Coordinates of C-alpha atoms and ligand atoms in Angstrom, one line a residue:
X486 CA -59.1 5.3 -16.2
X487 CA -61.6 3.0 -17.5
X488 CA -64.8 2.2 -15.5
X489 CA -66.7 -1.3 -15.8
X490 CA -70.1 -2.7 -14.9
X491 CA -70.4 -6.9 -14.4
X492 CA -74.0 -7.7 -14.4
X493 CA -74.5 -11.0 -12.9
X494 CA -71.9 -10.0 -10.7
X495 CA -72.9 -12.1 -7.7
X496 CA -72.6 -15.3 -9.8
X497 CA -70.6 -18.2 -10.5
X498 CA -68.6 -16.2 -12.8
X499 CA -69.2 -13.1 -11.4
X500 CA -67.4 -13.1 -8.3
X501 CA -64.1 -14.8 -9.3
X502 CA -64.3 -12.5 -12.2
X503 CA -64.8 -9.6 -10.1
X504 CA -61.9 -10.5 -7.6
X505 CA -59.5 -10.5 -10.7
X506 CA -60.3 -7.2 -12.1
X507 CA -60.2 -5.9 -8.6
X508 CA -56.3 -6.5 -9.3
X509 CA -56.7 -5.4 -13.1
X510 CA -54.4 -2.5 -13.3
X511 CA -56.5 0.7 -15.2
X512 CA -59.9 0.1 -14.2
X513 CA -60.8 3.1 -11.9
X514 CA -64.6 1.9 -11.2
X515 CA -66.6 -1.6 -11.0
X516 CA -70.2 -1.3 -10.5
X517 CA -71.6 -4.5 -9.7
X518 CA -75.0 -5.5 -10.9
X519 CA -77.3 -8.1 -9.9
X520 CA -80.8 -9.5 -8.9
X521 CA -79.8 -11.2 -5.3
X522 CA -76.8 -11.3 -2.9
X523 CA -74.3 -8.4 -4.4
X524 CA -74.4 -6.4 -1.4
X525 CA -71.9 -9.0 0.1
X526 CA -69.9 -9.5 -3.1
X527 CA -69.3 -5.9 -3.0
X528 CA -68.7 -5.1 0.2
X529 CA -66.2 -8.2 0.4
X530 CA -64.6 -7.5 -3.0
X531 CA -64.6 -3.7 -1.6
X532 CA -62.0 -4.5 1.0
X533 CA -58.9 -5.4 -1.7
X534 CA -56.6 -2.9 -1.1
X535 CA -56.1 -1.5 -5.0
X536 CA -57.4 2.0 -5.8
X537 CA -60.8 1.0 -7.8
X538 CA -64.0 1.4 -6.3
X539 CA -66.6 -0.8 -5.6
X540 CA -70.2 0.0 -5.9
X541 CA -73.5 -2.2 -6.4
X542 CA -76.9 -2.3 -7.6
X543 CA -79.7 -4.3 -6.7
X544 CA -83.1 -5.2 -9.0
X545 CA -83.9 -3.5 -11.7
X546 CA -84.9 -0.3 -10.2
X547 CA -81.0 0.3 -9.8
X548 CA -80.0 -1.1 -13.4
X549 CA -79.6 2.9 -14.8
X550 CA -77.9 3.4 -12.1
X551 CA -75.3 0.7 -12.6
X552 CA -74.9 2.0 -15.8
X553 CA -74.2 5.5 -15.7
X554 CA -70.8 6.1 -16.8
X555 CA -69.3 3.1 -18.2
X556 CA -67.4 2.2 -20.1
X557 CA -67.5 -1.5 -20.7
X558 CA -70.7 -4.4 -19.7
X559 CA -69.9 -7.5 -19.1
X560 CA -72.5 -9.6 -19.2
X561 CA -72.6 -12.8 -17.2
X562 CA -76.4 -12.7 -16.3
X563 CA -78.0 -15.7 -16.6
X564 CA -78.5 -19.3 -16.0
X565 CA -75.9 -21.8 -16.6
X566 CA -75.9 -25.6 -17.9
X567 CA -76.8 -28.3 -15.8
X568 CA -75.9 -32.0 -17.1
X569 CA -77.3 -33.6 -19.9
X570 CA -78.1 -29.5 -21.7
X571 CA -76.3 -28.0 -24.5
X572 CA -75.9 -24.0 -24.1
X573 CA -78.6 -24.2 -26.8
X574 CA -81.3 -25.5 -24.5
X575 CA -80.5 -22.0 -21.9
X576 CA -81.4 -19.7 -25.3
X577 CA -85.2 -19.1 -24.2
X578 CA -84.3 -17.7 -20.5
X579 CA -81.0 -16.0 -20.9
X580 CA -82.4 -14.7 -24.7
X581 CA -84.8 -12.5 -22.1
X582 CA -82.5 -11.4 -19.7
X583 CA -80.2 -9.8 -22.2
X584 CA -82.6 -8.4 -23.8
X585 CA -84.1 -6.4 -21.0
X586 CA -80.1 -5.7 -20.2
X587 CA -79.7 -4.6 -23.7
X588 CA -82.2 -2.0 -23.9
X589 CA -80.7 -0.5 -20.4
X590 CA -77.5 -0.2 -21.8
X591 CA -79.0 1.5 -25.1
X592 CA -80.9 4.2 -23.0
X593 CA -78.1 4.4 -19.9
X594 CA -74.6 3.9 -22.1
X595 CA -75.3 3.6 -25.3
X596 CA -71.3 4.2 -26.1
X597 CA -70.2 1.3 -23.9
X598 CA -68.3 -1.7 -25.2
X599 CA -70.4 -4.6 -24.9
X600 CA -68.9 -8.1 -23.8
X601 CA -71.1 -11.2 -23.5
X602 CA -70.8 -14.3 -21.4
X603 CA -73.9 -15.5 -21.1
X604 CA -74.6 -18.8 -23.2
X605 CA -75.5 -19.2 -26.0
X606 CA -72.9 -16.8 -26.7
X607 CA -73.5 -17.5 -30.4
X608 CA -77.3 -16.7 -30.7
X609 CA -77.6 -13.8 -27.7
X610 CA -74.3 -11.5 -29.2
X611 CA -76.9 -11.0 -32.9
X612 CA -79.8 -10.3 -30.2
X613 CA -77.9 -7.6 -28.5
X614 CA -77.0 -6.3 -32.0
X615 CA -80.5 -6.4 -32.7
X616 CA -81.9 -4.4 -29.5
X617 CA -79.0 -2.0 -29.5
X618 CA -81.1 -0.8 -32.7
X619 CA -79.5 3.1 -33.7
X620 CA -76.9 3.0 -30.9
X621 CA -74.9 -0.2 -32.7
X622 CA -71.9 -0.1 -32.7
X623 CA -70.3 -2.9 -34.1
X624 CA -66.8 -2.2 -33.1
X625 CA -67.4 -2.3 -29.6
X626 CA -69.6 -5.4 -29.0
X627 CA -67.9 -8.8 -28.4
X628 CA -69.3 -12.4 -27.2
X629 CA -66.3 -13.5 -25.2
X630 CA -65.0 -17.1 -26.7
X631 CA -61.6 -16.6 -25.2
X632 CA -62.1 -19.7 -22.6
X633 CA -61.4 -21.7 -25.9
X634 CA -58.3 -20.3 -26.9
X635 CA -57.5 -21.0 -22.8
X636 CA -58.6 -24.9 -22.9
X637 CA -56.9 -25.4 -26.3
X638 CA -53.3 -24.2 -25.4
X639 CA -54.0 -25.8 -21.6
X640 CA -55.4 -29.5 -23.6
X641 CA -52.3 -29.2 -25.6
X642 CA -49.7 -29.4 -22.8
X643 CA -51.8 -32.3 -21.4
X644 CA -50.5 -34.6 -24.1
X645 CA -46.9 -32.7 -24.7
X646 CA -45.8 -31.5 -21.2
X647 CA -42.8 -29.2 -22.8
X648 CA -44.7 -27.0 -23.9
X649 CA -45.7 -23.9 -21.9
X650 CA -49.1 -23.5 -22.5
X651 CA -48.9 -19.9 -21.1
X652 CA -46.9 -19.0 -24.3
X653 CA -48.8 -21.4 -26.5
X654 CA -51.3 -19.6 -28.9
X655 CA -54.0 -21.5 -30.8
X656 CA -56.2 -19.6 -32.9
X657 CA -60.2 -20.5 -32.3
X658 CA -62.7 -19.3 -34.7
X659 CA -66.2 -19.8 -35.6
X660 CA -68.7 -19.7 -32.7
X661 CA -68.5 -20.9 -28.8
X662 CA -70.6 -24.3 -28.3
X663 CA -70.1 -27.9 -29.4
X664 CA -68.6 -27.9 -33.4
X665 CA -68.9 -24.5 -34.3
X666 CA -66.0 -24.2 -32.2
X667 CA -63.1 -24.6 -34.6
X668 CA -59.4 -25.0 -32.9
X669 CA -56.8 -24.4 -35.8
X670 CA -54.1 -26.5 -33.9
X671 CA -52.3 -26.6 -37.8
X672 CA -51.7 -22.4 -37.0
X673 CA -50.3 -22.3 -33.5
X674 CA -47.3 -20.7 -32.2
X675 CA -44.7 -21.9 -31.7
X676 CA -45.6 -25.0 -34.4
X677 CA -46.8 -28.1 -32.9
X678 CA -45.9 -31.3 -34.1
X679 CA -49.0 -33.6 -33.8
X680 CA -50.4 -36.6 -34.9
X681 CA -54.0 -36.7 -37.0
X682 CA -55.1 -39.1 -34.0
X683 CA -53.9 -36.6 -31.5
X684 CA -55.3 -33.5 -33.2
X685 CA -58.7 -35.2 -33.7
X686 CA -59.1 -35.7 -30.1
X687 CA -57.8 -32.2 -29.2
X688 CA -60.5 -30.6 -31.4
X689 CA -63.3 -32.6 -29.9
X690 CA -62.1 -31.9 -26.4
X691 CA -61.3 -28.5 -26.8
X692 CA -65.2 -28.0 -28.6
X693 CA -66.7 -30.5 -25.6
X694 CA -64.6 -28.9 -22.7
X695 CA -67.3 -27.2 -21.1
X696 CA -69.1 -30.7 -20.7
X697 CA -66.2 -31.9 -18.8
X698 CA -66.8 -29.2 -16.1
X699 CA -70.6 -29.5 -16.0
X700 CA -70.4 -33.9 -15.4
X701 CA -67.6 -32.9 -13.0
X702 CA -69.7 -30.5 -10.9
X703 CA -72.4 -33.2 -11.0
X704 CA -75.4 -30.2 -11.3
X705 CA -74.0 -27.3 -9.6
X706 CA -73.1 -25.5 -12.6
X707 CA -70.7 -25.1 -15.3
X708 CA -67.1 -23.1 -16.4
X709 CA -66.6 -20.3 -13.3
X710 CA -63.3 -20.1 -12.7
X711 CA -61.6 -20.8 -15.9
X712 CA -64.1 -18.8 -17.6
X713 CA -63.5 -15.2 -15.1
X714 CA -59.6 -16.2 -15.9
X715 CA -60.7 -16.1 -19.5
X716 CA -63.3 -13.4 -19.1
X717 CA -60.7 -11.4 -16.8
X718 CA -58.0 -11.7 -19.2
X719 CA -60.1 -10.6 -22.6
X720 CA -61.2 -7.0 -20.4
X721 CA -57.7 -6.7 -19.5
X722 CA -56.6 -6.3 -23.0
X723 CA -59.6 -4.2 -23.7
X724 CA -58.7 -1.4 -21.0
X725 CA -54.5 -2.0 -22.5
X726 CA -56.3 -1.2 -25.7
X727 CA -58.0 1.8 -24.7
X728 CA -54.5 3.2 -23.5
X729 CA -53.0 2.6 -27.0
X730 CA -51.7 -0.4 -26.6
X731 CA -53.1 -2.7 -28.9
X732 CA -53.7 -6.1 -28.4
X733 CA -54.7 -9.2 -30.3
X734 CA -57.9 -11.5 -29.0
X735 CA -60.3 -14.0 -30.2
X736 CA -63.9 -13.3 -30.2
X737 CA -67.5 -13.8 -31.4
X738 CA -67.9 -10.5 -33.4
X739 CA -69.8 -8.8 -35.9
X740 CA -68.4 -9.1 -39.1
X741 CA -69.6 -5.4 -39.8
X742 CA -66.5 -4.3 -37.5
X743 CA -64.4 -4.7 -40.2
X744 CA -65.9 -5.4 -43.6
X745 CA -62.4 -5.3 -45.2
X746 CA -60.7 -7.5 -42.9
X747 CA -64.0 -9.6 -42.5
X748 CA -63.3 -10.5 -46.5
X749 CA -60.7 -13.0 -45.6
X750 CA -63.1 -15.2 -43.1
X751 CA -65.9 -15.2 -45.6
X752 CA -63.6 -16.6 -48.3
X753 CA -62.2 -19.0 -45.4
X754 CA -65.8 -20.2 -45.4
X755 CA -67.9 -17.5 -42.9
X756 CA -69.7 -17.1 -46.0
X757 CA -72.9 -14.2 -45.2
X758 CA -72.2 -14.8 -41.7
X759 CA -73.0 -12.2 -39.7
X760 CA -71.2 -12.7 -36.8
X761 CA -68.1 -15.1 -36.6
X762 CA -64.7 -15.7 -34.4
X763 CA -62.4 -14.1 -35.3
X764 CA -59.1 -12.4 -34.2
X765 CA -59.3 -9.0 -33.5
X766 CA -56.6 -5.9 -32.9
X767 CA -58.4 -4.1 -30.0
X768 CA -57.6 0.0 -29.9
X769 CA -59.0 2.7 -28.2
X770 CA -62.1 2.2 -30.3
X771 CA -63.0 -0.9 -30.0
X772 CA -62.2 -3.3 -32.9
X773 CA -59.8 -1.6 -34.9
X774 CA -59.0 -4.4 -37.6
X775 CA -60.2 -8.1 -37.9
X776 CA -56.0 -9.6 -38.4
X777 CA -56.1 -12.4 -41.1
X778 CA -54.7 -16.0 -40.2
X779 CA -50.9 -16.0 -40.8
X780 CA -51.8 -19.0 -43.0
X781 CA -54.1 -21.1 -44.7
X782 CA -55.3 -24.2 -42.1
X783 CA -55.4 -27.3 -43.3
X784 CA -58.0 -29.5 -44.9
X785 CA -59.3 -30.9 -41.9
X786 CA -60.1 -27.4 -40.6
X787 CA -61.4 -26.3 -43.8
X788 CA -63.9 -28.7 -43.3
X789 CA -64.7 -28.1 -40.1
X790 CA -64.7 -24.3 -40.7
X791 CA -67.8 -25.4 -43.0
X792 CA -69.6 -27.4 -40.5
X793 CA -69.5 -24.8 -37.8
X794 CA -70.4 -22.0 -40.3
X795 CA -73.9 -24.4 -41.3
X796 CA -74.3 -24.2 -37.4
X797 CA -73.7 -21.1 -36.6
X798 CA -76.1 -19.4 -39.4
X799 CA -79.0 -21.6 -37.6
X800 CA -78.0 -20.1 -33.8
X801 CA -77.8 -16.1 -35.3
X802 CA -80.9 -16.9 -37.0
X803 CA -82.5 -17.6 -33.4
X804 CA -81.0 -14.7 -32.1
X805 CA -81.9 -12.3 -34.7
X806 CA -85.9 -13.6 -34.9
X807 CA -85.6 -13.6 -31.2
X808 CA -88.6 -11.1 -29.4
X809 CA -89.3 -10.9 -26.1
Ligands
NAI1832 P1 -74.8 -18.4 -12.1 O1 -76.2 -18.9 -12.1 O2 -73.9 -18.8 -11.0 O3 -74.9 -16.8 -12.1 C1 -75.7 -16.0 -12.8 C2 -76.0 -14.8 -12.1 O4 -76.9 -14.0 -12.9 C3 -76.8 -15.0 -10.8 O5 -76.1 -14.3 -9.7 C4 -78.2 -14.4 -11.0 O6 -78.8 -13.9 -9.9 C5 -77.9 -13.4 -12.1 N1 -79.1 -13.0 -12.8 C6 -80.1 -13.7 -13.3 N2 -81.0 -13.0 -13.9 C7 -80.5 -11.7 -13.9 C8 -81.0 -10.5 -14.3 N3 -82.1 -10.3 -15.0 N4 -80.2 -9.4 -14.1 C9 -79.0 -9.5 -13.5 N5 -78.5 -10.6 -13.0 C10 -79.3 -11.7 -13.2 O7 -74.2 -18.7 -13.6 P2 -72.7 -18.6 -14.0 O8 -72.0 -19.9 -13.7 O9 -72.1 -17.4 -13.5 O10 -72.9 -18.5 -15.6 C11 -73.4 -17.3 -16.2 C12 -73.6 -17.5 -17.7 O11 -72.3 -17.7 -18.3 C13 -74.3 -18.8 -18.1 O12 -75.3 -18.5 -19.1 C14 -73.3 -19.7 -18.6 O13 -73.8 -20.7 -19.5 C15 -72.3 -18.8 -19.2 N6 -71.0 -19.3 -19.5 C16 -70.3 -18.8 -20.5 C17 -69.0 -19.2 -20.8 C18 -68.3 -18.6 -22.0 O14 -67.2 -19.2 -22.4 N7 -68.8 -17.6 -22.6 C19 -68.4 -20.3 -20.0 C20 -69.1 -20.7 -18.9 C21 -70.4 -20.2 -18.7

């Protein structure tokens, strides 16, 4: 049985995200962490009537605490995009909080898989890397980009309503904000028949997504419930894994994982990339195998593979000359 700490757990994301591993089968323990209100998250989440318990931490004096034990962080600490900011423009704020996280889980759990929320996922994942120093593990840290794989197969039955997007997979790679979020629409299952109009519109809404959620919510915040659906859904597979069932996701990873597997992307065009989305085989281990594309994506996604990788390099390079 698997336990699991949510820091930020009395947050947007937090507490729908809490609620559904409350009913994730497999997860014996959730300790929830935060710097305000989580004694009421708790003790409300508490009263679900599944077998895993429910404890929380308040302030920092209680962060060891909230990590003793675990075996996966999720991360959702943080602020979150009001309109008119790009998840760039959170980096100086949230770059601090995970990094004070960070070096708690290096001295509390130092073995724990690692899952990040907290924007920019694509410049705070290398910083965690970073502070993690000797204890990295590059298996078992993951920036959690699954939301895109979610809006792409969801934005895809919006313009071709027989299709069950709950069966629909389209692979996302490259990073999680604006265009280094790359949607191979050429590579999903089962095959799509699309129009170069149509799939140029996909991609962009799929990459702007998020935006549509911030205007919508007209300053009180951005993706919650989608993203603790997403969020929910990527642990889920993670505790499966641990059992030995392995599964496949997407997600913002270190290319170090896998250096064999990671060959493949960096020919695709990840280039010296350190980090990149990817899909991964999860296993009791962590990342077990970075799984090829089934086939090459088309010249359009070449290209945008190539854009996103320019992007991405700059937003690892803020993370990785990131101090506090
Ligand atoms: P929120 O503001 O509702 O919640 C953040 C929580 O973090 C709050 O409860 C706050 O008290 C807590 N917090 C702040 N500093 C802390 C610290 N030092 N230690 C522990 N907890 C701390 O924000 P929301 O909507 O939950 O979003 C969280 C993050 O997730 C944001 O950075 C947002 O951009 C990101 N996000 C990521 C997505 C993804 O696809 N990866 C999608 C949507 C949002």
């Amino acid at each position: 049985m698997v336990s699991v700490a949510v820091l930020g757990a009395a947050g947007g994301i937090g507490q729908p995200l809490l609620l559904l591993l409350k009913l994730t089968p497999g997860i014996a323990r959730l300790n929830l962490y935060d710097i305000v209100n989580v004694p009421g998250v708790a003790t409300d989440i508490a009263h679900i009537n599944t077998n895993t318990k429910v404890e929380y931490f308040i302030g920092q004096s209680q962060l060891h605490a909230a990590l003793q034990n675990i075996d996966i962080v999720v991360i959702s600490a943080g602020i979150a995009r009001k309109p008119g900011m790009t998840r760039d423009d959170l980096f100086n704020i949230n770059a601090s909080i995970i990094y004070e996280l960070t070096e708690a889980i290096a001295k509390s759990c130092p073995q724990a898989h690692i899952a990040i929320i907290t924007n920019p996922v694509n410049s705070l994942v290398p910083i965690v890397a970073q502070v993690l120093g000797k204890n990295y593990n590059p298996q078992r840290l993951y920036g959690v980009t699954t939301l895109d794989s979610v809006r792409a197969s969801r934005f895809v039955r919006d313009i071709r309503p027989q299709i069950d997007a709950t069966e629909l997979q389209v692979p996302v790679i490259g990073g999680h904000s604006g265009n280094t979020i790359v949607p191979l629409l050429s590579l999903a299952r089962p095959k799509l028949d699309l129009s170069a109009k149509d799939i140029e519109e996909l991609v962009n809404r799929i990459q702007y997504g998020g935006d549509e959620i911030v205007k919508a919510k007209e300053g009180a915040g951005s993706a919650t419930l989608s993203m603790a659906y997403a969020a929910a859904k990527f642990i889920a597979s993670l505790v499966e894994a641990f059992k030995g069932i392995s599964k496949v996701e997407y997600a913002l990873v270190p290319l170090a994982a896998d250096p064999q597997g990671a060959q493949y992307f960096r020919r695709l065009g990840a280039g010296t990339l350190e980090f990149f989305a990817v899909p991964i085989q999860l296993g009791p281990d962590g990342i077990q195998r970075i799984v090829p594309l089934e086939a090459q994506p088309s010249l359009f996604e070449l290209k945008a593979i190539d854009i996103a990788a320019r992007e991405l390099q700059d937003n690892i390079t803020k993370g990785t000359t990131y101090k506090s």
